Coordinates of N, CA and C and ligand atoms in Angstrom, one line a residue:
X130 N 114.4 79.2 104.9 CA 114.6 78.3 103.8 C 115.5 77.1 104.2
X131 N 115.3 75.9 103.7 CA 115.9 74.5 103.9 C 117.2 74.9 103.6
X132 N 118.5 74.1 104.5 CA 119.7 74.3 103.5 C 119.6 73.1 102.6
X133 N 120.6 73.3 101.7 CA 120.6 72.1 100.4 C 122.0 71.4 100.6
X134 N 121.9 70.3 100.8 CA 123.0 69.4 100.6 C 123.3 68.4 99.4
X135 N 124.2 68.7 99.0 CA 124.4 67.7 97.6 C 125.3 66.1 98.1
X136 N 124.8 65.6 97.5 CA 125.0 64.1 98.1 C 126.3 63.7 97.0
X137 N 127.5 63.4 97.1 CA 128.4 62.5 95.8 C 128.5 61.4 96.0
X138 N 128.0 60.7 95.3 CA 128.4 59.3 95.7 C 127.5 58.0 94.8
X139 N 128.2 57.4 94.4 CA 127.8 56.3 93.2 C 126.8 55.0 93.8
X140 N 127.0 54.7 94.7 CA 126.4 53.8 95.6 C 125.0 53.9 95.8
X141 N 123.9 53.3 95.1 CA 123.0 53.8 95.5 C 122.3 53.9 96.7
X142 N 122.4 52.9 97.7 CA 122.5 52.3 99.0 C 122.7 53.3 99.9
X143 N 123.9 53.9 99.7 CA 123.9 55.0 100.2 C 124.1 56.2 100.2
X144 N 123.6 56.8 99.0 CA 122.6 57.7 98.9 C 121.2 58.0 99.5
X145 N 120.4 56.6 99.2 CA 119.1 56.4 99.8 C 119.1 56.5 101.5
X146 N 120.1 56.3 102.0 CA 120.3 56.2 103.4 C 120.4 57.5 104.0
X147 N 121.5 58.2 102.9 CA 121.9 59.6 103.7 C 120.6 60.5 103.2
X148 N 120.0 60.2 102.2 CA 119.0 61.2 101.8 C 117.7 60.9 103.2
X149 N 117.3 59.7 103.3 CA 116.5 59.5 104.6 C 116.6 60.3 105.8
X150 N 118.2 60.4 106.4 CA 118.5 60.4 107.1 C 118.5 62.3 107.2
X151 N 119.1 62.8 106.1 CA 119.4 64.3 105.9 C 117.5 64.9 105.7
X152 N 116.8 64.3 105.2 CA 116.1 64.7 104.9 C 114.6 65.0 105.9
X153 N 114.6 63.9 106.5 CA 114.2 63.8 108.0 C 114.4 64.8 109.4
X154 N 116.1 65.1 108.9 CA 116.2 66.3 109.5 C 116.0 67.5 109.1
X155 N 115.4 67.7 108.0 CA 115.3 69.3 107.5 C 116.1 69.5 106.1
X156 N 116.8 68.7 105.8 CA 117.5 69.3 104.2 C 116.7 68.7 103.0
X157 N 117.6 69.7 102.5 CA 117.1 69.8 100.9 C 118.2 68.6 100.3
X158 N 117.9 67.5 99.6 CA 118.8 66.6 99.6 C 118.7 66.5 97.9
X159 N 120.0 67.0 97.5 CA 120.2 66.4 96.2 C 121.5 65.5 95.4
X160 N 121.2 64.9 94.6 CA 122.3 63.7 94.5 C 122.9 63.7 93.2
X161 N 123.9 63.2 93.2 CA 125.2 63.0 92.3 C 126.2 62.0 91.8
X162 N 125.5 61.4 91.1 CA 126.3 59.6 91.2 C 128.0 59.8 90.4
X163 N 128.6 61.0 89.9 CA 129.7 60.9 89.8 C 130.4 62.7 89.7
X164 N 131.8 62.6 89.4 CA 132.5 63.4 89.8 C 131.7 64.9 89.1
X165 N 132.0 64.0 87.7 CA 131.2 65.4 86.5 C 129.9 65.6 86.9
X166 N 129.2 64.9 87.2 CA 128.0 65.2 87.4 C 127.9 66.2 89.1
X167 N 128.8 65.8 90.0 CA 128.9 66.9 91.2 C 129.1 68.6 90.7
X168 N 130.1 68.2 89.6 CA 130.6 69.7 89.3 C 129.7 70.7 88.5
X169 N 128.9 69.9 87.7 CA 128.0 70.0 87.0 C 126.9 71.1 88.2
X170 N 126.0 70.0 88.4 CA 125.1 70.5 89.8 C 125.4 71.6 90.4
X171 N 126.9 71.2 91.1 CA 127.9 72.8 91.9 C 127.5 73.9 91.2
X172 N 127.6 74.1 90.0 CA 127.8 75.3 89.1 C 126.9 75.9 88.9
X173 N 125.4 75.0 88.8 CA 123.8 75.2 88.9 C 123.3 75.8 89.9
X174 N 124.1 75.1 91.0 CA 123.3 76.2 92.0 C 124.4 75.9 93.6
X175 N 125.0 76.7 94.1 CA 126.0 76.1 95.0 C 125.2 75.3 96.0
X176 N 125.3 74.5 96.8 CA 125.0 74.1 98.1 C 125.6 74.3 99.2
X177 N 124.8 74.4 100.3 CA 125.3 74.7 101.8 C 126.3 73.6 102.3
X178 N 126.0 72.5 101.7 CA 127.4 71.5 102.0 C 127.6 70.6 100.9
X179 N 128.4 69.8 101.1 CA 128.7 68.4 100.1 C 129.2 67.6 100.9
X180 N 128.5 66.6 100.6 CA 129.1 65.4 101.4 C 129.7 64.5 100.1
X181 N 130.9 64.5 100.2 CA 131.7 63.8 98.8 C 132.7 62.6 99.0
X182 N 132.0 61.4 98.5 CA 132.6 60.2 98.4 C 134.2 59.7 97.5
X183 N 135.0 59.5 98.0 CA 136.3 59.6 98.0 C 136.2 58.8 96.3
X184 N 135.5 57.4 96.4 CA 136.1 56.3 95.3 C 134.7 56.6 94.5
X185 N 135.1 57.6 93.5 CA 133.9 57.7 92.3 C 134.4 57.5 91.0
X186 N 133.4 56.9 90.1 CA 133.7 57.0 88.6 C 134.4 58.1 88.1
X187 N 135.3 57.4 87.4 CA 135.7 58.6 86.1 C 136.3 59.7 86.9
X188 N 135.8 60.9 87.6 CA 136.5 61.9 88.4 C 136.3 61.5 89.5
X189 N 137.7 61.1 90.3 CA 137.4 60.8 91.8 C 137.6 62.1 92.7
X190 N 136.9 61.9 94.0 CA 136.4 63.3 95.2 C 137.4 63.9 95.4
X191 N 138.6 63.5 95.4 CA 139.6 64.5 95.9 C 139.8 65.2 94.7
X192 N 139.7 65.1 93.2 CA 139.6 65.8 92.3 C 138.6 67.0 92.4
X193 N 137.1 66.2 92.2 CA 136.2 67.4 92.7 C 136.5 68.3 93.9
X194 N 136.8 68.1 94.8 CA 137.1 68.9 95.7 C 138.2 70.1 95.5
X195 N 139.0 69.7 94.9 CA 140.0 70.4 94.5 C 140.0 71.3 93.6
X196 N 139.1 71.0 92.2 CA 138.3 71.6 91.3 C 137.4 72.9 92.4
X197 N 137.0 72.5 93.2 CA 135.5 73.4 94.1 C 136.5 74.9 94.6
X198 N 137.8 74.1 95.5 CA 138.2 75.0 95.9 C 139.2 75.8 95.0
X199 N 139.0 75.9 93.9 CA 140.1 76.4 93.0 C 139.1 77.6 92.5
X200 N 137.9 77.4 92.6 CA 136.9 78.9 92.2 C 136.3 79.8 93.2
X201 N 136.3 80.8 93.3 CA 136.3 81.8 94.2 C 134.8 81.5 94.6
X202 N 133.6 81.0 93.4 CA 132.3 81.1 93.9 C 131.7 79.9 94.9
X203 N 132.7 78.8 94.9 CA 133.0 77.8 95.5 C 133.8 77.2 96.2
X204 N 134.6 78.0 96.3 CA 135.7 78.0 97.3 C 135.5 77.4 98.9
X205 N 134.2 78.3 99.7 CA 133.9 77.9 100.8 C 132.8 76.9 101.1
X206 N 132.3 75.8 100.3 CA 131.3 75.2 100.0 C 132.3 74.3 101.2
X207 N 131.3 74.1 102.4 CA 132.1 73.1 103.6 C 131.8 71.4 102.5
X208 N 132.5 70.7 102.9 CA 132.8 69.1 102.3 C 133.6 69.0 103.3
X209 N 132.5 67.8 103.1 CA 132.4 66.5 104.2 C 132.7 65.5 103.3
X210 N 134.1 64.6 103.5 CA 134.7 63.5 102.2 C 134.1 62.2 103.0
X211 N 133.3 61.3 102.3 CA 133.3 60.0 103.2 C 134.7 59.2 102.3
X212 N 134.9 58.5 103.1 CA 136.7 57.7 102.7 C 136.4 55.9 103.4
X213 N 136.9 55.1 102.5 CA 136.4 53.8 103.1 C 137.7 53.5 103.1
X214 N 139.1 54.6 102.8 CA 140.6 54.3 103.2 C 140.8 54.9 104.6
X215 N 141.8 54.1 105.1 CA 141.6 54.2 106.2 C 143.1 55.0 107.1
X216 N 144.3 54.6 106.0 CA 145.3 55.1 106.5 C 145.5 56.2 106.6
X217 N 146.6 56.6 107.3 CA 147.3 58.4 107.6 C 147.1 59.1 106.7
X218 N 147.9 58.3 105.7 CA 148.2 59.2 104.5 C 147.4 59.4 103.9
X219 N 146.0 58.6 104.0 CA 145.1 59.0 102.8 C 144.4 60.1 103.6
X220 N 144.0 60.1 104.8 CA 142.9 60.9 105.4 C 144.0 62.2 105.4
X221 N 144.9 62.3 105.7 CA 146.3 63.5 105.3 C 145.8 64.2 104.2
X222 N 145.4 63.2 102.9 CA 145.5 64.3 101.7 C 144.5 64.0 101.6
X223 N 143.0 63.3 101.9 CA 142.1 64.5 101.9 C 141.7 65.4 102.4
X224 N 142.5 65.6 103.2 CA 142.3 67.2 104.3 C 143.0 68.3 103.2
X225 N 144.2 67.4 102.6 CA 145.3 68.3 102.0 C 144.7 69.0 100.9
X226 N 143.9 68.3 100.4 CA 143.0 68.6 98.8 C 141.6 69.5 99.1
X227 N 141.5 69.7 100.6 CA 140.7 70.7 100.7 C 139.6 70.8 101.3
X228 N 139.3 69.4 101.8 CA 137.9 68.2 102.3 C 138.2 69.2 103.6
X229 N 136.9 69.6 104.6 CA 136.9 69.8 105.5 C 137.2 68.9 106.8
X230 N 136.0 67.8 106.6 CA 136.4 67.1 107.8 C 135.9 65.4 106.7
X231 N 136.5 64.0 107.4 CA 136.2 63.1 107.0 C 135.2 62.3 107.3
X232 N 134.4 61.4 107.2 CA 133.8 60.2 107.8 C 134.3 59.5 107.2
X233 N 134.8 58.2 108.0 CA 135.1 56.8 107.4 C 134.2 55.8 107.1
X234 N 134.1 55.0 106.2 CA 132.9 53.8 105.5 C 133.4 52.8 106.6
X235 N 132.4 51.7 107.4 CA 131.2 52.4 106.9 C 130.8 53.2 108.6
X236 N 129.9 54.5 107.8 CA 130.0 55.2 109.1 C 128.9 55.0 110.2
X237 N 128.8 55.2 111.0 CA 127.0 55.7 112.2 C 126.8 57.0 111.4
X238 N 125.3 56.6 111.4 CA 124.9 57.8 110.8 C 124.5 58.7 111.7
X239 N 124.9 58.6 113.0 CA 124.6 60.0 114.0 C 125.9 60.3 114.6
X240 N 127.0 59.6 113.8 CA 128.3 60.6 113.9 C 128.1 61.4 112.5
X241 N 127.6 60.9 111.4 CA 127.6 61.6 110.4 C 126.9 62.8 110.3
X242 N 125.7 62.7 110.8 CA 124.5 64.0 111.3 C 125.4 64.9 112.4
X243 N 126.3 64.3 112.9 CA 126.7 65.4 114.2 C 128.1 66.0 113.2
X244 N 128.4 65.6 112.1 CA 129.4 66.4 111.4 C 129.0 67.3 110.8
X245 N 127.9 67.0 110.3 CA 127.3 67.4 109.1 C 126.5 69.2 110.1
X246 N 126.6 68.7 110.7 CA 125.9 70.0 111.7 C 127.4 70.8 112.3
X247 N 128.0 70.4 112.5 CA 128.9 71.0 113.2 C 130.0 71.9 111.7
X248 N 129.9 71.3 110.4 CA 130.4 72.0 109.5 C 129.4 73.5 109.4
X249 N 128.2 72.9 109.3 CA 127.4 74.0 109.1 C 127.4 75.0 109.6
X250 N 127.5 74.5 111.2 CA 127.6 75.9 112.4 C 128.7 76.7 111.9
X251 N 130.1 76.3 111.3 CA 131.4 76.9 111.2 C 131.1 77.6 110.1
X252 N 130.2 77.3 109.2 CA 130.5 78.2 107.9 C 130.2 79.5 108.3
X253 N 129.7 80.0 108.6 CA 130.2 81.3 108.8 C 131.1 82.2 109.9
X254 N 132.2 82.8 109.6 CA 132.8 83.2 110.5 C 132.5 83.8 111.5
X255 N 133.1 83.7 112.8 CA 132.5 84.0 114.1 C 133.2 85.7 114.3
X256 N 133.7 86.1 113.4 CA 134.8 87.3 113.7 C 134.0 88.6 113.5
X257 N 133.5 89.3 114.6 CA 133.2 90.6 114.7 C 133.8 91.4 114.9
X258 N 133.9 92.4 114.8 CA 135.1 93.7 114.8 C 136.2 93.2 116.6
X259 N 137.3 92.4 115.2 CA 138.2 91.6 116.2 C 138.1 90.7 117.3
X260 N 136.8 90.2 117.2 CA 136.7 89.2 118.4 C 135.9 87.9 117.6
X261 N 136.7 86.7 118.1 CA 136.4 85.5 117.4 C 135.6 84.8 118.8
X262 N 134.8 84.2 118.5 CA 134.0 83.4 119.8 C 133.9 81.6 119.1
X263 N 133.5 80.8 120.3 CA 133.6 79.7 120.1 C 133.0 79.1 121.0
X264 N 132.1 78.1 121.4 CA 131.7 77.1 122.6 C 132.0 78.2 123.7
X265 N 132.1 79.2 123.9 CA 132.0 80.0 125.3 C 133.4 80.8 125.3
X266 N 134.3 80.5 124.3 CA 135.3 80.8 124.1 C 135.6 82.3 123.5
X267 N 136.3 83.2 124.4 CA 136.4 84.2 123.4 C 137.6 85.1 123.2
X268 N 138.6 85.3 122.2 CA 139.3 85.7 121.7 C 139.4 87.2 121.5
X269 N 140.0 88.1 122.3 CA 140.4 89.5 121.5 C 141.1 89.6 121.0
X270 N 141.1 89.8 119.3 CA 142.3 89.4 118.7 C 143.2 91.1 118.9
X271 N 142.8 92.5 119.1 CA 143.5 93.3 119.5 C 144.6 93.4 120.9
X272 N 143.7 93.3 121.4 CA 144.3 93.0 122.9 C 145.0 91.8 123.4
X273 N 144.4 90.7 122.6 CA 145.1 89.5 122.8 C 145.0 88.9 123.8
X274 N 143.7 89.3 124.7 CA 142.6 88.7 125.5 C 142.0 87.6 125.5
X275 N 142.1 86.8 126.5 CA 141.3 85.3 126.2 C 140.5 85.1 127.3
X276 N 139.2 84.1 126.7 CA 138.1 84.4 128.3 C 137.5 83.3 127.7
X277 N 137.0 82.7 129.2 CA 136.2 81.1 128.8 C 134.7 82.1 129.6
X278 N 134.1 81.8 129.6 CA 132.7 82.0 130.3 C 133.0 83.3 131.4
X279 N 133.6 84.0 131.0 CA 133.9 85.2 131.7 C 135.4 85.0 132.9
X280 N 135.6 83.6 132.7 CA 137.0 83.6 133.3 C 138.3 83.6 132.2
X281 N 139.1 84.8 132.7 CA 140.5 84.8 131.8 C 141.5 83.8 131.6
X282 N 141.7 83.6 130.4 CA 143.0 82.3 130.1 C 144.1 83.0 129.9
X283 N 145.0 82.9 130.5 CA 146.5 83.1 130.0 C 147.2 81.7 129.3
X284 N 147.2 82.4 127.8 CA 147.6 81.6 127.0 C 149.5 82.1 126.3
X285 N 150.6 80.9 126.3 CA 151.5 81.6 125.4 C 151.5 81.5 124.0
X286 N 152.4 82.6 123.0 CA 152.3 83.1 122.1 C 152.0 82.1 121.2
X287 N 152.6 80.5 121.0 CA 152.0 79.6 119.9 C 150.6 79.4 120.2
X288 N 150.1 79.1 121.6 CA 149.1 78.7 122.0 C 147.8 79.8 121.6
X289 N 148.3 81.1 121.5 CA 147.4 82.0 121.0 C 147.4 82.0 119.7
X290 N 148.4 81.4 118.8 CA 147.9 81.7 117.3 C 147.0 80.3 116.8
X291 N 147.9 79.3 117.3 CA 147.0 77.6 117.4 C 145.6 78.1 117.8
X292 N 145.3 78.5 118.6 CA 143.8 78.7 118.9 C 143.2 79.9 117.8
X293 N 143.7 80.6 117.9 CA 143.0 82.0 116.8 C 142.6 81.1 115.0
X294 N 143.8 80.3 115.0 CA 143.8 79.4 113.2 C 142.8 78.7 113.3
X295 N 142.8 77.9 114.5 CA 141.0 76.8 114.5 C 140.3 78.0 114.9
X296 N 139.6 78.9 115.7 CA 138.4 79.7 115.5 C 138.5 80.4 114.6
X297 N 139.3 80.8 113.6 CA 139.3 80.9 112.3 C 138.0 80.1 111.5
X298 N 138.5 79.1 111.4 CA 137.3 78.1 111.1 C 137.2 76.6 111.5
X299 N 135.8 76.8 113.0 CA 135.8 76.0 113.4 C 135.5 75.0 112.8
X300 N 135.1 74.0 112.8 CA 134.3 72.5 112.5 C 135.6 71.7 111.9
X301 N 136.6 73.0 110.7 CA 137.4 72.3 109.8 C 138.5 71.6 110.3
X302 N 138.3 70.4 110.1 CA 139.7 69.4 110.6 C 141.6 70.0 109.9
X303 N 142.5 70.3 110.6 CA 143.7 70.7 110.4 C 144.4 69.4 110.8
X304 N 145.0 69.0 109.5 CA 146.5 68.0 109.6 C 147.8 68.5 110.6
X305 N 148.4 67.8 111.3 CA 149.1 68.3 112.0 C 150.4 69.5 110.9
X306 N 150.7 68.9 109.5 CA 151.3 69.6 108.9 C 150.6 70.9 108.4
X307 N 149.4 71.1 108.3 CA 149.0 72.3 107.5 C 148.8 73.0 109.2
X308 N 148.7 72.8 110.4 CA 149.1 73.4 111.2 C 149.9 74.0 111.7
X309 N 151.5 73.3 111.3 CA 152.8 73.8 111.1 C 152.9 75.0 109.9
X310 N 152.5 74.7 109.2 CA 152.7 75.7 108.3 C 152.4 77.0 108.6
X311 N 150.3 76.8 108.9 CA 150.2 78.0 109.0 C 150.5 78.9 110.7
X312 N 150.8 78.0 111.1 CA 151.3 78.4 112.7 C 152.3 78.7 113.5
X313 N 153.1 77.9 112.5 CA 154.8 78.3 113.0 C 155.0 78.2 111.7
X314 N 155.2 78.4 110.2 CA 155.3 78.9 109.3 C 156.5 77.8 108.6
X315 N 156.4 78.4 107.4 CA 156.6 77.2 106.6 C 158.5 77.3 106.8
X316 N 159.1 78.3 106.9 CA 160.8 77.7 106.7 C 160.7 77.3 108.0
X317 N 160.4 76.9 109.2 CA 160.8 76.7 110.3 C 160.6 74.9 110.8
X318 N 161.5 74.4 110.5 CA 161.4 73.3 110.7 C 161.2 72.2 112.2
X319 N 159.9 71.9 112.1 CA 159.6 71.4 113.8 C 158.4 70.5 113.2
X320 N 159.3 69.5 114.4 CA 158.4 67.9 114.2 C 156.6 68.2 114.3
X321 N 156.4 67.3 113.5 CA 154.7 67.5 113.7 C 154.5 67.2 115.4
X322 N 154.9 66.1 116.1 CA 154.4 66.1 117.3 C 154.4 67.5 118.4
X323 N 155.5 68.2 117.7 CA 155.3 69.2 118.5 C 154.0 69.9 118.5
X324 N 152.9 69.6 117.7 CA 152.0 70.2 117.7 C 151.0 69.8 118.7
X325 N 150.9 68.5 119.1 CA 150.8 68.1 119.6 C 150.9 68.3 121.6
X326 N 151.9 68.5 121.3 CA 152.3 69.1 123.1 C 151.8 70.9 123.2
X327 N 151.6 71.4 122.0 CA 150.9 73.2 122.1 C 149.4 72.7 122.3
X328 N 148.7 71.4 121.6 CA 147.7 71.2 121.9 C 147.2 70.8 123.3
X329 N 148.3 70.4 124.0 CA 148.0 69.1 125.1 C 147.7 70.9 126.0
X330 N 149.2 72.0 125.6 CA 149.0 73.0 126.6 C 147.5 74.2 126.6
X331 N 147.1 74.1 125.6 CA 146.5 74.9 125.2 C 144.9 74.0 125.7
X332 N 144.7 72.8 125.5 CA 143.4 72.5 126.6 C 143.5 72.2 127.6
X333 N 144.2 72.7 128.4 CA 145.1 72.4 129.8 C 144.6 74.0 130.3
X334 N 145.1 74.9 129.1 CA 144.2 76.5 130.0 C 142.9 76.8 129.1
X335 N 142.3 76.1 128.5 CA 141.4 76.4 127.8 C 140.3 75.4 129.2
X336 N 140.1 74.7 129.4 CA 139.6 73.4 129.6 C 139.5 74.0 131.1
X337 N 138.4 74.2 131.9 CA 138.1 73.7 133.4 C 137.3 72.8 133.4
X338 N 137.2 72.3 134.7 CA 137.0 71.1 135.8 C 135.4 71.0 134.8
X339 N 135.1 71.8 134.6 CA 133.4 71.5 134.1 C 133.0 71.9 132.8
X340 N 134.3 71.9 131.9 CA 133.9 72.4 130.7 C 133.9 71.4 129.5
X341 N 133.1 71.7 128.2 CA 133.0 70.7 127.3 C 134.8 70.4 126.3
X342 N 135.4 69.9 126.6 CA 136.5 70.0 125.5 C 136.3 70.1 123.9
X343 N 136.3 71.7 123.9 CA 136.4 72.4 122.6 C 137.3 71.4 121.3
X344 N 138.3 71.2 121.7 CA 139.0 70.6 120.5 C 139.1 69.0 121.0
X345 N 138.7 68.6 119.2 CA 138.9 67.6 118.9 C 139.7 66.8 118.4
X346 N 140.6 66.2 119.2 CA 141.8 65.0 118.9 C 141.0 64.2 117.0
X347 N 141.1 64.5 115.7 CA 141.0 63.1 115.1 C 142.0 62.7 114.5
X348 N 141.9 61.1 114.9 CA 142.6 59.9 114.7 C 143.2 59.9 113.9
X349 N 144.4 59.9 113.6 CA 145.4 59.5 112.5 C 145.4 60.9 111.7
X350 N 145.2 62.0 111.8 CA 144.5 63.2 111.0 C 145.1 64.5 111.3
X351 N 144.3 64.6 112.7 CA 144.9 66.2 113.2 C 143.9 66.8 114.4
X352 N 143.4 68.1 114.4 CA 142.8 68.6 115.4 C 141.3 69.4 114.5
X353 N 140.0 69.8 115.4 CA 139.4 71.3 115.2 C 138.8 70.9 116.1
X354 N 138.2 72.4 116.0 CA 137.3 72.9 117.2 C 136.1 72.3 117.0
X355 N 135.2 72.1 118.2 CA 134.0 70.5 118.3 C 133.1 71.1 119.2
X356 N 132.2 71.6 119.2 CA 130.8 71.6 120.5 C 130.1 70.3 120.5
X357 N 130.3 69.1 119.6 CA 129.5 68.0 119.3 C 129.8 67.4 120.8
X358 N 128.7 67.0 121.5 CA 128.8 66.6 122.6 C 129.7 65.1 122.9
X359 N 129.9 64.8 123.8 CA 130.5 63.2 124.1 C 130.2 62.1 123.5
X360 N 128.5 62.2 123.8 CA 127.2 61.4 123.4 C 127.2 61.5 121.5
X361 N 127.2 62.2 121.1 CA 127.0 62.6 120.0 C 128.4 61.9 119.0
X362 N 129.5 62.1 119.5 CA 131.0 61.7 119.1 C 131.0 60.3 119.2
X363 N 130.8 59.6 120.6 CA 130.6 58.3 120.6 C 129.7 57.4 119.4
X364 N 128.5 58.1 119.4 CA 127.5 57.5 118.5 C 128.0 57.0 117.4
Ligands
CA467 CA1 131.9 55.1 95.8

């Protein structure tokens, strides 16, 4: 069966674009010119993603979004926010409100197709009795074992929970603060950059001479986990 993507977004322009573009590749494309009307749809019948435009009539996306994730039957509906803001803080709080990963207006539409696929891969959890996998990556979470392509990583103790929280769930983009939180915990007070240097160490033993870099640096934002190729990211 097709997955179904619901489109939000007032613009007609580009709707017709993404619908071409989604539909060409295989989805079921349905559309939503404002906030009520997303929520509306949601309710009717869930979809495998949402791609949800930040500046909409009447209820704006980070509203809906927040609305989605506040119900258990909607809770894990991956969204994809397009944002035509461009700063920290805004791309901060739509991660913060629940948006999985962002595109910025106006976007390439084969970095948008390569998101839009890489949420998808993530929706379902990779976690089989204690073992989380990823891009060749694999996790015992018992033993607390780590192995790239059958070679062992020695990873230290932040570096193993940082990694365990993104294969958690890949594709989803993590703010460097909601990484703090859930990784060194919320009384413990440490600069966001520090997260930054557990990342630098952690694809330093994650990472050989021939391997694809699992995690993704984004801009002004934060980190997740990425199989989307070089080629694909560039685009
Ligand atoms: Ca709009």
């Amino acid at each position: 069966m097709k997955q179904r993507i619901l489109v939000v977004e007032d613009e007609d322009a580009v709707v017709e674009l993404l619908r071409y573009n989604l539909e060409k590749a295989g989805f079921d494309v349905a559309a939503a010119g404002d906030g009520e009307e997303a929520l509306s749809a949601v309710a009717d019948g869930v979809p495998d993603l949402l791609i949800l435009d930040w500046m909409l009539p009447h209820v704006s996306g980070i509203e809906v979004c927040r609305q989605i994730r506040r119900k258990p039957e909607t809770r894990d509906i991956p969204v994809l926010m397009l944002t035509a803001r461009g700063s920290e803080a805004d791309r901060v709080r739509g991660l913060d409100c629940g948006a999985d990963d962002y595109v910025a207006k106006p976007f390439s539409t084969n970095e948008l197709m390569a998101r839009v696929r890489a949420l998808l891969r993530r929706a379902k959890p990779a976690e089989i009795a204690g073992k989380l996998t990823f891009g060749g990556v694999e996790m015992d979470l018992g033993s607390h074992r780590v192995s790239r392509a059958g070679r062992s990583i020695h990873l230290g103790p932040t570096e193993f929970r940082l990694l365990k929280h993104l294969m958690e769930r890949p594709g989803r983009v993590f703010s460097r603060e909601q990484l703090l939180d859930s990784v060194w915990g919320r009384d413990i007070y440490v600069e966001p950059r520090t997260v930054d240097v557990h990342v630098r160490r952690l694809r330093k033993a994650l990472n050989g001479p021939d391997d694809l870099d699992i995690i993704r640096t984004v801009r002004a934002a934060g980190y997740s986990l990425d199989e989307t190729t070089e080629e694909e990211k560039s685009a």
